[in-house]
mmCIF file of C-alpha atoms in Angstrom:
data_model
loop_
_atom_site.group_PDB
_atom_site.id
_atom_site.type_symbol
_atom_site.label_atom_id
_atom_site.label_comp_id
_atom_site.label_asym_id
_atom_site.label_seq_id
_atom_site.Cartn_x
_atom_site.Cartn_y
_atom_site.Cartn_z
ATOM 1 C CA MET A 1 -263.143 -30.848 19.328
ATOM 2 C CA PHE A 2 -260.738 -29.818 22.091
ATOM 3 C CA THR A 3 -260.742 -31.066 25.671
ATOM 4 C CA VAL A 4 -260.550 -28.357 28.355
ATOM 5 C CA ALA A 5 -259.328 -29.286 31.848
ATOM 6 C CA ALA A 6 -259.679 -26.958 34.842
ATOM 7 C CA LEU A 7 -257.616 -27.979 37.860
ATOM 8 C CA TYR A 8 -256.098 -26.928 41.157
ATOM 9 C CA LYS A 9 -254.359 -28.495 44.115
ATOM 10 C CA PHE A 10 -253.190 -27.001 47.392
ATOM 11 C CA THR A 11 -249.968 -28.817 48.192
ATOM 12 C CA PRO A 12 -246.553 -27.553 49.370
ATOM 13 C CA PHE A 13 -244.067 -26.926 46.555
ATOM 14 C CA ASP A 14 -240.631 -26.268 48.054
ATOM 15 C CA ASP A 15 -239.276 -25.006 44.737
ATOM 16 C CA PRO A 16 -242.012 -23.988 42.251
ATOM 17 C CA LYS A 17 -239.403 -22.526 39.910
ATOM 18 C CA ALA A 18 -237.846 -25.962 39.401
ATOM 19 C CA LEU A 19 -241.233 -27.372 38.384
ATOM 20 C CA ARG A 20 -241.971 -24.672 35.835
ATOM 21 C CA GLY A 21 -239.673 -25.703 32.954
ATOM 22 C CA PRO A 22 -240.546 -29.420 32.774
ATOM 23 C CA LEU A 23 -244.266 -28.650 33.058
ATOM 24 C CA ALA A 24 -244.164 -26.045 30.285
ATOM 25 C CA GLN A 25 -242.106 -28.335 28.063
ATOM 26 C CA THR A 26 -244.544 -31.221 28.472
ATOM 27 C CA CYS A 27 -247.543 -29.045 27.643
ATOM 28 C CA CYS A 28 -245.935 -27.351 24.656
ATOM 29 C CA SER A 29 -244.567 -30.569 23.173
ATOM 30 C CA HIS A 30 -248.107 -32.006 23.145
ATOM 31 C CA GLY A 31 -249.797 -28.924 21.717
ATOM 32 C CA VAL A 32 -251.510 -28.016 24.986
ATOM 33 C CA LYS A 33 -252.317 -24.341 25.593
ATOM 34 C CA GLY A 34 -253.670 -22.386 28.550
ATOM 35 C CA THR A 35 -252.427 -20.933 31.807
ATOM 36 C CA LEU A 36 -251.063 -22.737 34.859
ATOM 37 C CA LEU A 37 -250.019 -20.924 38.012
ATOM 38 C CA LEU A 38 -247.393 -22.328 40.374
ATOM 39 C CA ALA A 39 -246.730 -21.099 43.911
ATOM 40 C CA ARG A 40 -245.438 -22.523 47.146
ATOM 41 C CA GLU A 41 -249.047 -23.369 48.014
ATOM 42 C CA GLY A 42 -249.701 -25.456 44.873
ATOM 43 C CA ILE A 43 -251.013 -25.309 41.308
ATOM 44 C CA ASN A 44 -254.058 -23.767 39.612
ATOM 45 C CA GLY A 45 -255.183 -23.220 36.035
ATOM 46 C CA THR A 46 -256.978 -24.311 32.888
ATOM 47 C CA ILE A 47 -255.511 -26.011 29.827
ATOM 48 C CA ALA A 48 -256.870 -27.186 26.495
ATOM 49 C CA GLY A 49 -255.723 -29.578 23.815
ATOM 50 C CA THR A 50 -256.394 -32.890 22.135
ATOM 51 C CA ARG A 51 -257.408 -35.816 24.321
ATOM 52 C CA THR A 52 -253.904 -37.228 23.986
ATOM 53 C CA GLY A 53 -252.288 -33.894 24.828
ATOM 54 C CA ILE A 54 -254.422 -33.302 27.916
ATOM 55 C CA ASN A 55 -253.737 -36.839 29.127
ATOM 56 C CA ALA A 56 -249.989 -36.210 28.812
ATOM 57 C CA ALA A 57 -250.179 -32.891 30.674
ATOM 58 C CA LEU A 58 -252.296 -34.349 33.472
ATOM 59 C CA SER A 59 -250.003 -37.369 33.791
ATOM 60 C CA HIS A 60 -247.048 -35.025 34.243
ATOM 61 C CA ILE A 61 -248.888 -32.933 36.837
ATOM 62 C CA GLN A 62 -249.714 -36.105 38.779
ATOM 63 C CA THR A 63 -245.975 -36.731 39.203
ATOM 64 C CA MET A 64 -245.477 -33.357 40.899
ATOM 65 C CA PRO A 65 -245.202 -33.260 44.734
ATOM 66 C CA GLY A 66 -248.554 -34.009 46.374
ATOM 67 C CA CYS A 67 -250.466 -34.066 43.074
ATOM 68 C CA ALA A 68 -250.979 -37.794 42.577
ATOM 69 C CA ASP A 69 -254.641 -37.479 43.578
ATOM 70 C CA ILE A 70 -255.356 -34.164 41.837
ATOM 71 C CA GLU A 71 -258.914 -33.776 40.533
ATOM 72 C CA TRP A 72 -260.008 -31.787 37.495
ATOM 73 C CA LYS A 73 -263.150 -30.728 35.644
ATOM 74 C CA GLU A 74 -263.470 -31.352 31.922
ATOM 75 C CA SER A 75 -265.471 -29.623 29.220
ATOM 76 C CA THR A 76 -265.110 -29.207 25.475
ATOM 77 C CA ALA A 77 -264.507 -26.444 22.943
ATOM 78 C CA GLU A 78 -264.981 -26.473 19.187
ATOM 79 C CA ALA A 79 -262.012 -24.135 18.731
ATOM 80 C CA MET A 80 -258.810 -23.803 20.773
ATOM 81 C CA PRO A 81 -259.820 -21.342 23.549
ATOM 82 C CA PHE A 82 -256.264 -20.195 24.396
ATOM 83 C CA PRO A 83 -253.706 -18.417 22.192
ATOM 84 C CA ARG A 84 -250.597 -19.834 23.890
ATOM 85 C CA MET A 85 -249.241 -21.861 26.816
ATOM 86 C CA LYS A 86 -248.184 -19.967 29.957
ATOM 87 C CA VAL A 87 -246.756 -21.372 33.187
ATOM 88 C CA ARG A 88 -246.384 -18.573 35.710
ATOM 89 C CA LEU A 89 -244.824 -18.309 39.152
ATOM 90 C CA LYS A 90 -247.022 -16.504 41.700
ATOM 91 C CA ARG A 91 -247.144 -15.788 45.435
ATOM 92 C CA GLU A 92 -250.623 -17.359 45.606
ATOM 93 C CA ILE A 93 -252.445 -19.612 43.153
ATOM 94 C CA VAL A 94 -255.616 -17.661 43.978
ATOM 95 C CA THR A 95 -255.010 -14.281 45.572
ATOM 96 C CA MET A 96 -256.789 -13.569 48.827
ATOM 97 C CA GLY A 97 -254.032 -11.632 50.569
ATOM 98 C CA GLN A 98 -254.522 -13.323 53.952
ATOM 99 C CA LEU A 99 -251.117 -14.677 54.927
ATOM 100 C CA ASP A 100 -252.424 -16.991 57.647
ATOM 101 C CA ILE A 101 -254.821 -18.874 55.332
ATOM 102 C CA ASP A 102 -253.919 -22.559 54.895
ATOM 103 C CA PRO A 103 -256.441 -24.784 53.086
ATOM 104 C CA THR A 104 -254.216 -27.816 53.715
ATOM 105 C CA ALA A 105 -254.868 -27.411 57.448
ATOM 106 C CA SER A 106 -258.676 -27.173 57.419
ATOM 107 C CA VAL A 107 -261.548 -26.421 55.066
ATOM 108 C CA GLY A 108 -265.318 -26.570 55.202
ATOM 109 C CA THR A 109 -267.431 -29.641 54.491
ATOM 110 C CA TYR A 110 -267.479 -30.674 50.836
ATOM 111 C CA VAL A 111 -270.941 -31.093 49.327
ATOM 112 C CA GLU A 112 -271.365 -33.285 46.261
ATOM 113 C CA PRO A 113 -273.208 -31.638 43.343
ATOM 114 C CA LYS A 114 -276.061 -34.141 43.664
ATOM 115 C CA ASP A 115 -276.649 -33.006 47.258
ATOM 116 C CA TRP A 116 -276.227 -29.260 46.693
ATOM 117 C CA ASN A 117 -279.861 -28.454 45.838
ATOM 118 C CA ASP A 118 -281.156 -29.845 49.123
ATOM 119 C CA LEU A 119 -278.580 -27.932 51.147
ATOM 120 C CA ILE A 120 -279.178 -24.516 49.619
ATOM 121 C CA ALA A 121 -282.956 -24.922 49.857
ATOM 122 C CA ALA A 122 -282.806 -25.130 53.681
ATOM 123 C CA ASP A 123 -284.053 -22.116 55.656
ATOM 124 C CA ASP A 124 -281.094 -22.182 58.055
ATOM 125 C CA VAL A 125 -278.479 -21.839 55.283
ATOM 126 C CA VAL A 126 -277.071 -18.681 53.690
ATOM 127 C CA VAL A 127 -275.638 -19.256 50.204
ATOM 128 C CA ILE A 128 -272.674 -17.085 49.188
ATOM 129 C CA ASP A 129 -271.193 -16.653 45.715
ATOM 130 C CA THR A 130 -267.467 -16.070 46.308
ATOM 131 C CA ARG A 131 -266.762 -14.964 42.729
ATOM 132 C CA ASN A 132 -266.298 -11.429 41.422
ATOM 133 C CA ASP A 133 -269.090 -9.144 40.222
ATOM 134 C CA TYR A 134 -268.520 -9.646 36.482
ATOM 135 C CA GLU A 135 -268.769 -13.418 36.951
ATOM 136 C CA VAL A 136 -271.935 -13.264 39.059
ATOM 137 C CA ALA A 137 -273.544 -10.936 36.512
ATOM 138 C CA ILE A 138 -274.008 -13.678 33.898
ATOM 139 C CA GLY A 139 -275.097 -16.508 36.186
ATOM 140 C CA THR A 140 -275.476 -17.696 39.783
ATOM 141 C CA PHE A 141 -277.599 -19.952 42.011
ATOM 142 C CA GLU A 142 -281.121 -18.946 42.984
ATOM 143 C CA GLY A 143 -281.130 -16.824 46.141
ATOM 144 C CA ALA A 144 -277.350 -16.596 46.474
ATOM 145 C CA GLU A 145 -275.691 -13.628 48.187
ATOM 146 C CA ASP A 146 -273.632 -11.518 45.792
ATOM 147 C CA PRO A 147 -270.740 -9.786 47.624
ATOM 148 C CA HIS A 148 -270.220 -7.404 44.640
ATOM 149 C CA THR A 149 -266.465 -7.832 44.947
ATOM 150 C CA LYS A 150 -264.114 -6.831 42.153
ATOM 151 C CA THR A 151 -261.302 -9.055 43.487
ATOM 152 C CA PHE A 152 -261.222 -12.070 45.778
ATOM 153 C CA GLY A 153 -259.058 -10.065 48.182
ATOM 154 C CA GLN A 154 -262.129 -7.973 49.057
ATOM 155 C CA PHE A 155 -264.021 -10.984 50.420
ATOM 156 C CA PRO A 156 -262.744 -10.760 54.044
ATOM 157 C CA ASP A 157 -263.859 -7.117 54.323
ATOM 158 C CA TRP A 158 -267.245 -7.955 52.824
ATOM 159 C CA TRP A 159 -267.689 -10.772 55.322
ATOM 160 C CA ALA A 160 -266.776 -8.550 58.274
ATOM 161 C CA GLN A 161 -269.396 -5.999 57.210
ATOM 162 C CA ASN A 162 -272.166 -8.500 56.478
ATOM 163 C CA ALA A 163 -271.697 -11.398 58.895
ATOM 164 C CA PRO A 164 -274.039 -9.937 61.576
ATOM 165 C CA ARG A 165 -277.072 -10.088 59.283
ATOM 166 C CA PHE A 166 -276.631 -13.823 58.726
ATOM 167 C CA GLY A 167 -277.072 -14.632 62.415
ATOM 168 C CA ASN A 168 -276.352 -18.262 63.288
ATOM 169 C CA LYS A 169 -277.090 -19.669 59.851
ATOM 170 C CA LYS A 170 -274.930 -22.309 58.215
ATOM 171 C CA VAL A 171 -272.792 -20.978 55.362
ATOM 172 C CA ALA A 172 -272.749 -22.654 51.941
ATOM 173 C CA MET A 173 -270.294 -21.228 49.408
ATOM 174 C CA PHE A 174 -269.555 -21.879 45.762
ATOM 175 C CA CYS A 175 -267.203 -20.691 43.012
ATOM 176 C CA THR A 176 -266.217 -21.679 39.468
ATOM 177 C CA GLY A 177 -264.078 -24.736 40.159
ATOM 178 C CA GLY A 178 -263.813 -24.854 43.946
ATOM 179 C CA ILE A 179 -260.478 -23.178 44.613
ATOM 180 C CA ARG A 180 -261.745 -19.889 46.057
ATOM 181 C CA CYS A 181 -264.030 -21.763 48.435
ATOM 182 C CA GLU A 182 -261.045 -23.663 49.830
ATOM 183 C CA LYS A 183 -259.517 -20.400 51.028
ATOM 184 C CA ALA A 184 -262.819 -18.735 51.916
ATOM 185 C CA SER A 185 -263.941 -21.686 54.042
ATOM 186 C CA ASN A 186 -260.607 -21.830 55.865
ATOM 187 C CA TYR A 187 -260.977 -18.107 56.528
ATOM 188 C CA LEU A 188 -264.525 -18.445 57.917
ATOM 189 C CA LEU A 189 -263.512 -21.337 60.158
ATOM 190 C CA GLY A 190 -260.830 -19.025 61.537
ATOM 191 C CA GLN A 191 -263.525 -16.426 62.162
ATOM 192 C CA GLY A 192 -265.411 -18.854 64.387
ATOM 193 C CA ILE A 193 -268.045 -20.092 61.904
ATOM 194 C CA ASP A 194 -268.517 -23.758 62.765
ATOM 195 C CA GLU A 195 -270.761 -24.961 59.944
ATOM 196 C CA VAL A 196 -269.206 -24.065 56.609
ATOM 197 C CA PHE A 197 -269.992 -25.981 53.422
ATOM 198 C CA HIS A 198 -268.778 -25.637 49.849
ATOM 199 C CA LEU A 199 -269.733 -27.143 46.500
ATOM 200 C CA LYS A 200 -267.237 -29.849 45.598
ATOM 201 C CA GLY A 201 -265.834 -29.261 42.122
ATOM 202 C CA GLY A 202 -267.550 -25.896 41.946
ATOM 203 C CA ILE A 203 -270.100 -24.725 39.406
ATOM 204 C CA LEU A 204 -268.322 -26.540 36.595
ATOM 205 C CA LYS A 205 -268.835 -29.941 38.217
ATOM 206 C CA TYR A 206 -272.443 -29.067 39.093
ATOM 207 C CA LEU A 207 -273.208 -28.150 35.468
ATOM 208 C CA GLU A 208 -271.504 -31.347 34.332
ATOM 209 C CA ILE A 209 -273.433 -33.661 36.659
ATOM 210 C CA VAL A 210 -276.823 -32.144 37.519
ATOM 211 C CA PRO A 211 -279.507 -32.403 34.781
ATOM 212 C CA GLU A 212 -280.766 -29.031 33.580
ATOM 213 C CA ASN A 213 -284.359 -29.858 34.525
ATOM 214 C CA GLN A 214 -283.258 -30.349 38.144
ATOM 215 C CA SER A 215 -280.926 -27.367 38.284
ATOM 216 C CA ARG A 216 -281.084 -24.346 40.568
ATOM 217 C CA TRP A 217 -278.476 -22.559 38.465
ATOM 218 C CA LYS A 218 -279.620 -19.506 36.532
ATOM 219 C CA GLY A 219 -277.683 -18.188 33.529
ATOM 220 C CA GLU A 220 -274.234 -19.302 32.425
ATOM 221 C CA CYS A 221 -270.902 -19.810 34.158
ATOM 222 C CA PHE A 222 -268.078 -17.396 33.337
ATOM 223 C CA VAL A 223 -264.847 -19.181 32.392
ATOM 224 C CA PHE A 224 -261.382 -17.716 31.929
ATOM 225 C CA ASP A 225 -260.820 -18.622 28.296
ATOM 226 C CA GLY A 226 -262.014 -17.784 24.820
ATOM 227 C CA ARG A 227 -265.419 -19.444 25.300
ATOM 228 C CA VAL A 228 -266.308 -16.728 27.895
ATOM 229 C CA ALA A 229 -269.105 -18.832 29.439
ATOM 230 C CA VAL A 230 -270.436 -22.397 29.574
ATOM 231 C CA GLY A 231 -273.782 -23.937 30.466
ATOM 232 C CA HIS A 232 -275.184 -27.324 31.422
ATOM 233 C CA GLY A 233 -273.448 -30.311 29.911
#
């Protein structure tokens, strides 16, 4: 059984290129595979390996600038879900294309998975799935708005076209692991939306913590590895 760790952290990296080699070497030397993205705004990705290998990779990541308190979501796989280890340098660790977005400056209010059901059941809340259409197609929360976006970069345009129909409602957003909501909530705050909430740890943490018989999740959660999708537990 392999351990799969999904992680991200928005933190300034002055020289991402200098971090790439040591990170890749640590992962490869411990048999860890997957994809990690490095940019000046931080780190994002999913890795898989033995328990010992994942512990070594995470310990190394925690030594990187601003990553001592990094959080991650864990799941399991019966077979290795990645063919190789890749550490890539990017302009953004999740591409939104809005140059003035800064999740380290401000984000919406985090909502713990145990409190999410009560929030999204309220009449004065609009629930928005910030993921892409192929992800939403296999699973989402009851009553959630589907932007039908093919890339995350289309989200700002979708919001501009649809915001008027939401009136003065509070906005609750969710995504796979939480990273897209960090940028989306910072964007909405910049658009003058005062009450913005997002699911802490994303769908993956919700499926890990919330019992299936109490869940408002329908379907499965798309993941970016060989498993394709995961469910509760």
